[in-house]
Amino acid sequence: MRGDLKAAFRREKSGTGRDSLLHGDRLLTQISLKSSLSYIFDKEVSLMLGADAVASLREKLNEFGEAGAVPPPLAQRLIEASAWWLHHPQSPTRAPGFSERVVRGPHGWEVEFGGNYFLVERAILLSKRSISDALERAVVSSSTIDGTRLRKRLNACVRESVAKSNHEEYDYYRGGAPPEMRQPRYIKEPLPDSGTIQDSETASNDRVSNRRVIQLFRPVAFSEDAGFMTFGTQAIKIGDFVDEIWRQANLDSFCL
């Protein structure tokens, strides 16, 4: 026993034991650092949308159709999911039967609510464009779609899809919005494929000099209001409409 203590004392005095401990600590630190970096790298990779995911979402968006060619069942399903009677004797209640009132109007599929029209086709196509824009931003930044930001944009798309009795469109319909949410928040976003303006051109060896590029922007509305968009005693519940768009595009698979 005494011999073991003396040997340990000699190692400590010579620094051998202390060096071994320090070396061990350094190894543990290096291993921990490598593990942390590996975790961060794996996390970043997992937050990127792969080519298959991007193709899958684009395919889903194609199913939303184009202007004049939005599938009627999609328009009907969205109305079925989001229409409400507000002054029902037994409190506000869903009104899926309004899906049978979807007709084609000057702006595509629409539903009449009193003296206004909810332009369901316009809401679908605005949502499609907004999702597509969000997807492109995610691809450029090598990340996934910001779901919170996208939902706020889709909320605003619903309120941008209402027309008056003469079919003149509202810029932003405020019916039923709480006072603090009646005004959306606008953010300037770059227009895709903004034009290139050339001050003067000098062609030389297939090169063009003195080129000035101007990036154009457009104001885009965002809203946290997911409540009732009202038309007298009837309403479209914005959150329900957005939830159904979300399901149709399977956005939970692509968003943070």
CSV table of C-alpha atoms in Angstrom, one decimal:
chain,number,residue,atom,x,y,z
A,1,MET,CA,0.0,0.0,0.0
A,2,ARG,CA,2.8,2.4,1.0
A,3,GLY,CA,4.6,1.5,-2.2
A,4,ASP,CA,1.6,2.4,-4.3
A,5,LEU,CA,1.3,5.8,-2.6
A,6,LYS,CA,4.9,6.5,-3.2
A,7,ALA,CA,4.6,5.5,-6.9
A,8,ALA,CA,1.6,7.8,-7.3
A,9,PHE,CA,3.5,10.6,-5.5
A,10,ARG,CA,6.5,10.2,-7.9
A,11,ARG,CA,4.2,10.3,-11.0
A,12,GLU,CA,2.5,13.4,-9.7
A,13,LYS,CA,5.9,15.0,-8.9
A,14,SER,CA,7.3,14.1,-12.3
A,15,GLY,CA,4.2,15.4,-14.0
A,16,THR,CA,3.5,12.1,-15.8
A,17,GLY,CA,0.2,11.5,-14.0
A,18,ARG,CA,-0.9,15.2,-14.4
A,19,ASP,CA,0.0,15.1,-18.1
A,20,SER,CA,-2.0,12.0,-18.6
A,21,LEU,CA,-5.0,13.6,-17.0
A,22,LEU,CA,-4.6,16.7,-19.1
A,23,HIS,CA,-4.2,14.6,-22.2
A,24,GLY,CA,-7.4,12.7,-21.3
A,25,ASP,CA,-9.3,16.0,-20.8
A,26,ARG,CA,-8.1,17.3,-24.2
A,27,LEU,CA,-9.3,14.0,-25.9
A,28,LEU,CA,-12.7,14.3,-24.2
A,29,THR,CA,-12.9,18.0,-25.3
A,30,GLN,CA,-12.0,17.1,-28.9
A,31,ILE,CA,-14.5,14.2,-28.9
A,32,SER,CA,-17.2,16.5,-27.5
A,33,LEU,CA,-16.4,19.2,-30.1
A,34,LYS,CA,-16.6,16.7,-32.9
A,35,SER,CA,-19.9,15.4,-31.7
A,36,SER,CA,-21.3,18.9,-31.4
A,37,LEU,CA,-20.1,19.8,-34.9
A,38,SER,CA,-21.5,16.6,-36.3
A,39,TYR,CA,-24.9,17.3,-34.6
A,40,ILE,CA,-25.0,20.8,-36.0
A,41,PHE,CA,-24.1,19.6,-39.5
A,42,ASP,CA,-26.7,16.9,-39.3
A,43,LYS,CA,-29.3,19.4,-38.0
A,44,GLU,CA,-28.5,21.8,-40.9
A,45,VAL,CA,-28.8,19.0,-43.4
A,46,SER,CA,-32.1,17.9,-41.9
A,47,LEU,CA,-33.4,21.5,-42.2
A,48,MET,CA,-32.8,21.6,-46.0
A,49,LEU,CA,-35.4,20.7,-48.5
A,50,GLY,CA,-34.1,17.9,-50.7
A,51,ALA,CA,-34.8,17.7,-54.4
A,52,ASP,CA,-37.5,15.1,-53.9
A,53,ALA,CA,-39.3,17.3,-51.3
A,54,VAL,CA,-39.1,20.3,-53.6
A,55,ALA,CA,-40.5,18.3,-56.5
A,56,SER,CA,-43.2,16.9,-54.3
A,57,LEU,CA,-44.5,20.3,-53.2
A,58,ARG,CA,-44.4,21.7,-56.7
A,59,GLU,CA,-46.5,18.7,-57.8
A,60,LYS,CA,-49.0,19.4,-55.0
A,61,LEU,CA,-49.2,23.0,-56.0
A,62,ASN,CA,-49.9,22.0,-59.6
A,63,GLU,CA,-53.0,20.3,-58.4
A,64,PHE,CA,-54.3,23.7,-57.3
A,65,GLY,CA,-54.7,24.6,-61.0
A,66,GLU,CA,-54.4,27.8,-62.9
A,67,ALA,CA,-56.7,30.8,-63.5
A,68,GLY,CA,-59.8,29.5,-65.1
A,69,ALA,CA,-58.8,25.9,-64.4
A,70,VAL,CA,-59.0,25.5,-60.6
A,71,PRO,CA,-60.6,22.1,-59.9
A,72,PRO,CA,-64.2,22.6,-58.7
A,73,PRO,CA,-63.9,19.9,-55.9
A,74,LEU,CA,-61.0,21.9,-54.4
A,75,ALA,CA,-63.0,25.1,-54.3
A,76,GLN,CA,-66.0,23.3,-52.8
A,77,ARG,CA,-63.9,21.5,-50.2
A,78,LEU,CA,-62.4,24.8,-49.0
A,79,ILE,CA,-65.8,26.4,-48.6
A,80,GLU,CA,-67.1,23.3,-46.9
A,81,ALA,CA,-64.2,23.5,-44.4
A,82,SER,CA,-64.4,27.2,-43.7
A,83,ALA,CA,-68.0,28.6,-44.1
A,84,TRP,CA,-70.0,29.5,-40.9
A,85,TRP,CA,-73.4,30.8,-39.7
A,86,LEU,CA,-72.6,33.3,-37.0
A,87,HIS,CA,-76.1,34.0,-35.6
A,88,HIS,CA,-77.3,30.4,-35.5
A,89,PRO,CA,-79.8,30.0,-32.6
A,90,GLN,CA,-77.4,27.5,-31.0
A,91,SER,CA,-74.3,29.8,-31.4
A,92,PRO,CA,-72.0,30.0,-34.4
A,93,THR,CA,-72.0,26.8,-36.3
A,94,ARG,CA,-70.4,25.4,-39.4
A,95,ALA,CA,-72.2,25.8,-42.7
A,96,PRO,CA,-70.8,23.2,-45.1
A,97,GLY,CA,-73.8,23.5,-47.3
A,98,PHE,CA,-72.4,26.7,-48.7
A,99,SER,CA,-70.1,24.5,-50.8
A,100,GLU,CA,-73.1,23.8,-53.0
A,101,ARG,CA,-73.3,27.5,-53.8
A,102,VAL,CA,-69.9,27.7,-55.5
A,103,VAL,CA,-70.5,29.1,-59.0
A,104,ARG,CA,-68.3,30.5,-61.7
A,105,GLY,CA,-68.1,34.3,-61.8
A,106,PRO,CA,-65.9,37.0,-63.5
A,107,HIS,CA,-63.0,36.1,-61.2
A,108,GLY,CA,-63.4,32.3,-61.3
A,109,TRP,CA,-65.1,30.2,-58.6
A,110,GLU,CA,-67.0,32.3,-56.1
A,111,VAL,CA,-69.7,32.2,-53.4
A,112,GLU,CA,-72.2,35.0,-52.8
A,113,PHE,CA,-72.5,36.2,-49.2
A,114,GLY,CA,-75.2,38.9,-48.9
A,115,GLY,CA,-73.9,41.8,-50.9
A,116,ASN,CA,-70.4,40.5,-51.4
A,117,TYR,CA,-68.6,37.6,-53.1
A,118,PHE,CA,-65.9,35.5,-51.6
A,119,LEU,CA,-63.6,34.8,-54.6
A,120,VAL,CA,-62.5,31.3,-53.6
A,121,GLU,CA,-60.5,30.7,-56.8
A,122,ARG,CA,-58.6,33.9,-56.2
A,123,ALA,CA,-57.8,32.8,-52.7
A,124,ILE,CA,-56.6,29.5,-53.9
A,125,LEU,CA,-54.3,31.0,-56.5
A,126,LEU,CA,-53.0,33.7,-54.2
A,127,SER,CA,-52.2,30.9,-51.7
A,128,LYS,CA,-50.5,28.8,-54.4
A,129,ARG,CA,-48.3,31.7,-55.4
A,130,SER,CA,-47.4,32.5,-51.8
A,131,ILE,CA,-46.5,28.9,-51.0
A,132,SER,CA,-44.4,28.8,-54.2
A,133,ASP,CA,-42.6,32.0,-53.3
A,134,ALA,CA,-41.9,30.6,-49.8
A,135,LEU,CA,-40.6,27.4,-51.4
A,136,GLU,CA,-38.2,29.3,-53.6
A,137,ARG,CA,-36.9,31.3,-50.7
A,138,ALA,CA,-36.3,28.1,-48.8
A,139,VAL,CA,-34.4,26.6,-51.8
A,140,VAL,CA,-32.2,29.7,-52.2
A,141,SER,CA,-31.4,29.8,-48.4
A,142,SER,CA,-30.9,26.0,-48.2
A,143,SER,CA,-33.5,25.7,-45.4
A,144,THR,CA,-37.1,24.7,-44.9
A,145,ILE,CA,-40.2,26.9,-45.2
A,146,ASP,CA,-40.9,29.4,-42.4
A,147,GLY,CA,-44.3,28.1,-41.5
A,148,THR,CA,-45.2,31.0,-39.1
A,149,ARG,CA,-44.5,33.6,-41.8
A,150,LEU,CA,-46.3,31.6,-44.5
A,151,ARG,CA,-49.5,31.3,-42.3
A,152,LYS,CA,-49.6,35.0,-41.8
A,153,ARG,CA,-49.3,35.5,-45.6
A,154,LEU,CA,-52.1,32.9,-46.3
A,155,ASN,CA,-54.3,34.7,-43.7
A,156,ALA,CA,-54.0,37.9,-45.8
A,157,CYS,CA,-54.7,36.0,-49.0
A,158,VAL,CA,-58.2,35.2,-47.8
A,159,ARG,CA,-59.0,38.9,-47.1
A,160,GLU,CA,-57.6,39.8,-50.5
A,161,SER,CA,-60.2,37.6,-52.2
A,162,VAL,CA,-63.5,39.5,-51.7
A,163,ALA,CA,-65.5,41.5,-54.2
A,164,LYS,CA,-68.4,43.9,-53.9
A,165,SER,CA,-71.8,43.3,-55.4
A,166,ASN,CA,-70.6,44.7,-58.7
A,167,HIS,CA,-67.7,42.3,-58.6
A,168,GLU,CA,-65.2,45.1,-58.0
A,169,GLU,CA,-62.4,43.6,-55.8
A,170,TYR,CA,-61.5,44.9,-52.4
A,171,ASP,CA,-57.8,45.5,-51.9
A,172,TYR,CA,-58.2,44.1,-48.4
A,173,TYR,CA,-61.6,43.2,-47.0
A,174,ARG,CA,-61.7,44.1,-43.3
A,175,GLY,CA,-65.2,42.7,-42.3
A,176,GLY,CA,-65.0,41.1,-38.9
A,177,ALA,CA,-61.4,41.9,-38.2
A,178,PRO,CA,-60.6,43.0,-34.6
A,179,PRO,CA,-59.7,46.7,-34.5
A,180,GLU,CA,-56.0,46.0,-33.8
A,181,MET,CA,-55.9,43.7,-36.9
A,182,ARG,CA,-57.9,45.7,-39.4
A,183,GLN,CA,-54.7,46.9,-41.1
A,184,PRO,CA,-52.4,44.2,-42.4
A,185,ARG,CA,-48.6,44.5,-42.1
A,186,TYR,CA,-47.0,45.1,-45.5
A,187,ILE,CA,-43.5,43.8,-46.3
A,188,LYS,CA,-41.6,44.7,-49.5
A,189,GLU,CA,-40.6,41.5,-51.4
A,190,PRO,CA,-38.6,41.4,-54.6
A,191,LEU,CA,-40.4,40.7,-57.8
A,192,PRO,CA,-39.2,37.6,-59.4
A,193,ASP,CA,-37.4,38.2,-62.7
A,194,SER,CA,-37.2,41.9,-62.2
A,195,GLY,CA,-36.2,43.8,-65.3
A,196,THR,CA,-32.8,44.8,-66.4
A,197,ILE,CA,-32.4,48.4,-67.6
A,198,GLN,CA,-29.5,49.1,-69.9
A,199,ASP,CA,-28.2,52.7,-69.8
A,200,SER,CA,-26.1,52.2,-72.9
A,201,GLU,CA,-24.8,49.2,-74.6
A,202,THR,CA,-21.4,48.6,-76.2
A,203,ALA,CA,-21.1,45.2,-77.8
A,204,SER,CA,-17.6,43.9,-77.8
A,205,ASN,CA,-16.5,40.3,-77.8
A,206,ASP,CA,-20.0,39.2,-76.9
A,207,ARG,CA,-20.0,41.4,-73.8
A,208,VAL,CA,-22.4,44.2,-72.9
A,209,SER,CA,-21.0,47.0,-70.8
A,210,ASN,CA,-22.6,49.8,-68.8
A,211,ARG,CA,-25.5,47.7,-67.7
A,212,ARG,CA,-27.5,48.8,-64.7
A,213,VAL,CA,-29.8,46.3,-63.0
A,214,ILE,CA,-32.8,47.5,-61.0
A,215,GLN,CA,-34.5,45.2,-58.5
A,216,LEU,CA,-38.2,45.8,-58.3
A,217,PHE,CA,-40.3,45.2,-55.2
A,218,ARG,CA,-43.9,44.8,-54.4
A,219,PRO,CA,-45.8,45.2,-51.1
A,220,VAL,CA,-47.1,41.9,-49.7
A,221,ALA,CA,-49.7,41.8,-46.9
A,222,PHE,CA,-49.3,39.7,-43.8
A,223,SER,CA,-51.9,39.2,-41.0
A,224,GLU,CA,-52.1,37.3,-37.7
A,225,ASP,CA,-55.9,37.4,-37.9
A,226,ALA,CA,-57.2,33.8,-38.3
A,227,GLY,CA,-60.7,34.6,-37.1
A,228,PHE,CA,-64.0,35.2,-38.8
A,229,MET,CA,-64.2,37.2,-42.0
A,230,THR,CA,-67.8,38.3,-41.8
A,231,PHE,CA,-70.6,39.0,-44.3
A,232,GLY,CA,-73.6,39.9,-42.2
A,233,THR,CA,-74.7,36.7,-40.4
A,234,GLN,CA,-72.3,34.5,-42.5
A,235,ALA,CA,-68.6,34.2,-42.4
A,236,ILE,CA,-65.5,32.5,-43.7
A,237,LYS,CA,-63.2,31.4,-40.9
A,238,ILE,CA,-59.8,32.4,-42.1
A,239,GLY,CA,-57.9,29.8,-40.0
A,240,ASP,CA,-60.1,27.0,-41.2
A,241,PHE,CA,-59.5,28.0,-44.9
A,242,VAL,CA,-55.8,28.2,-44.3
A,243,ASP,CA,-55.7,24.9,-42.4
A,244,GLU,CA,-57.4,23.2,-45.4
A,245,ILE,CA,-54.9,24.8,-47.8
A,246,TRP,CA,-52.2,23.5,-45.5
A,247,ARG,CA,-53.6,20.0,-45.6
A,248,GLN,CA,-54.1,20.0,-49.4
A,249,ALA,CA,-50.4,21.0,-49.9
A,250,ASN,CA,-49.2,18.7,-47.0
A,251,LEU,CA,-47.2,21.7,-45.8
A,252,ASP,CA,-46.3,20.1,-42.4
A,253,SER,CA,-43.8,18.1,-44.3
A,254,PHE,CA,-42.0,21.2,-45.6
A,255,CYS,CA,-42.2,23.8,-42.8
A,256,LEU,CA,-40.2,24.5,-39.6
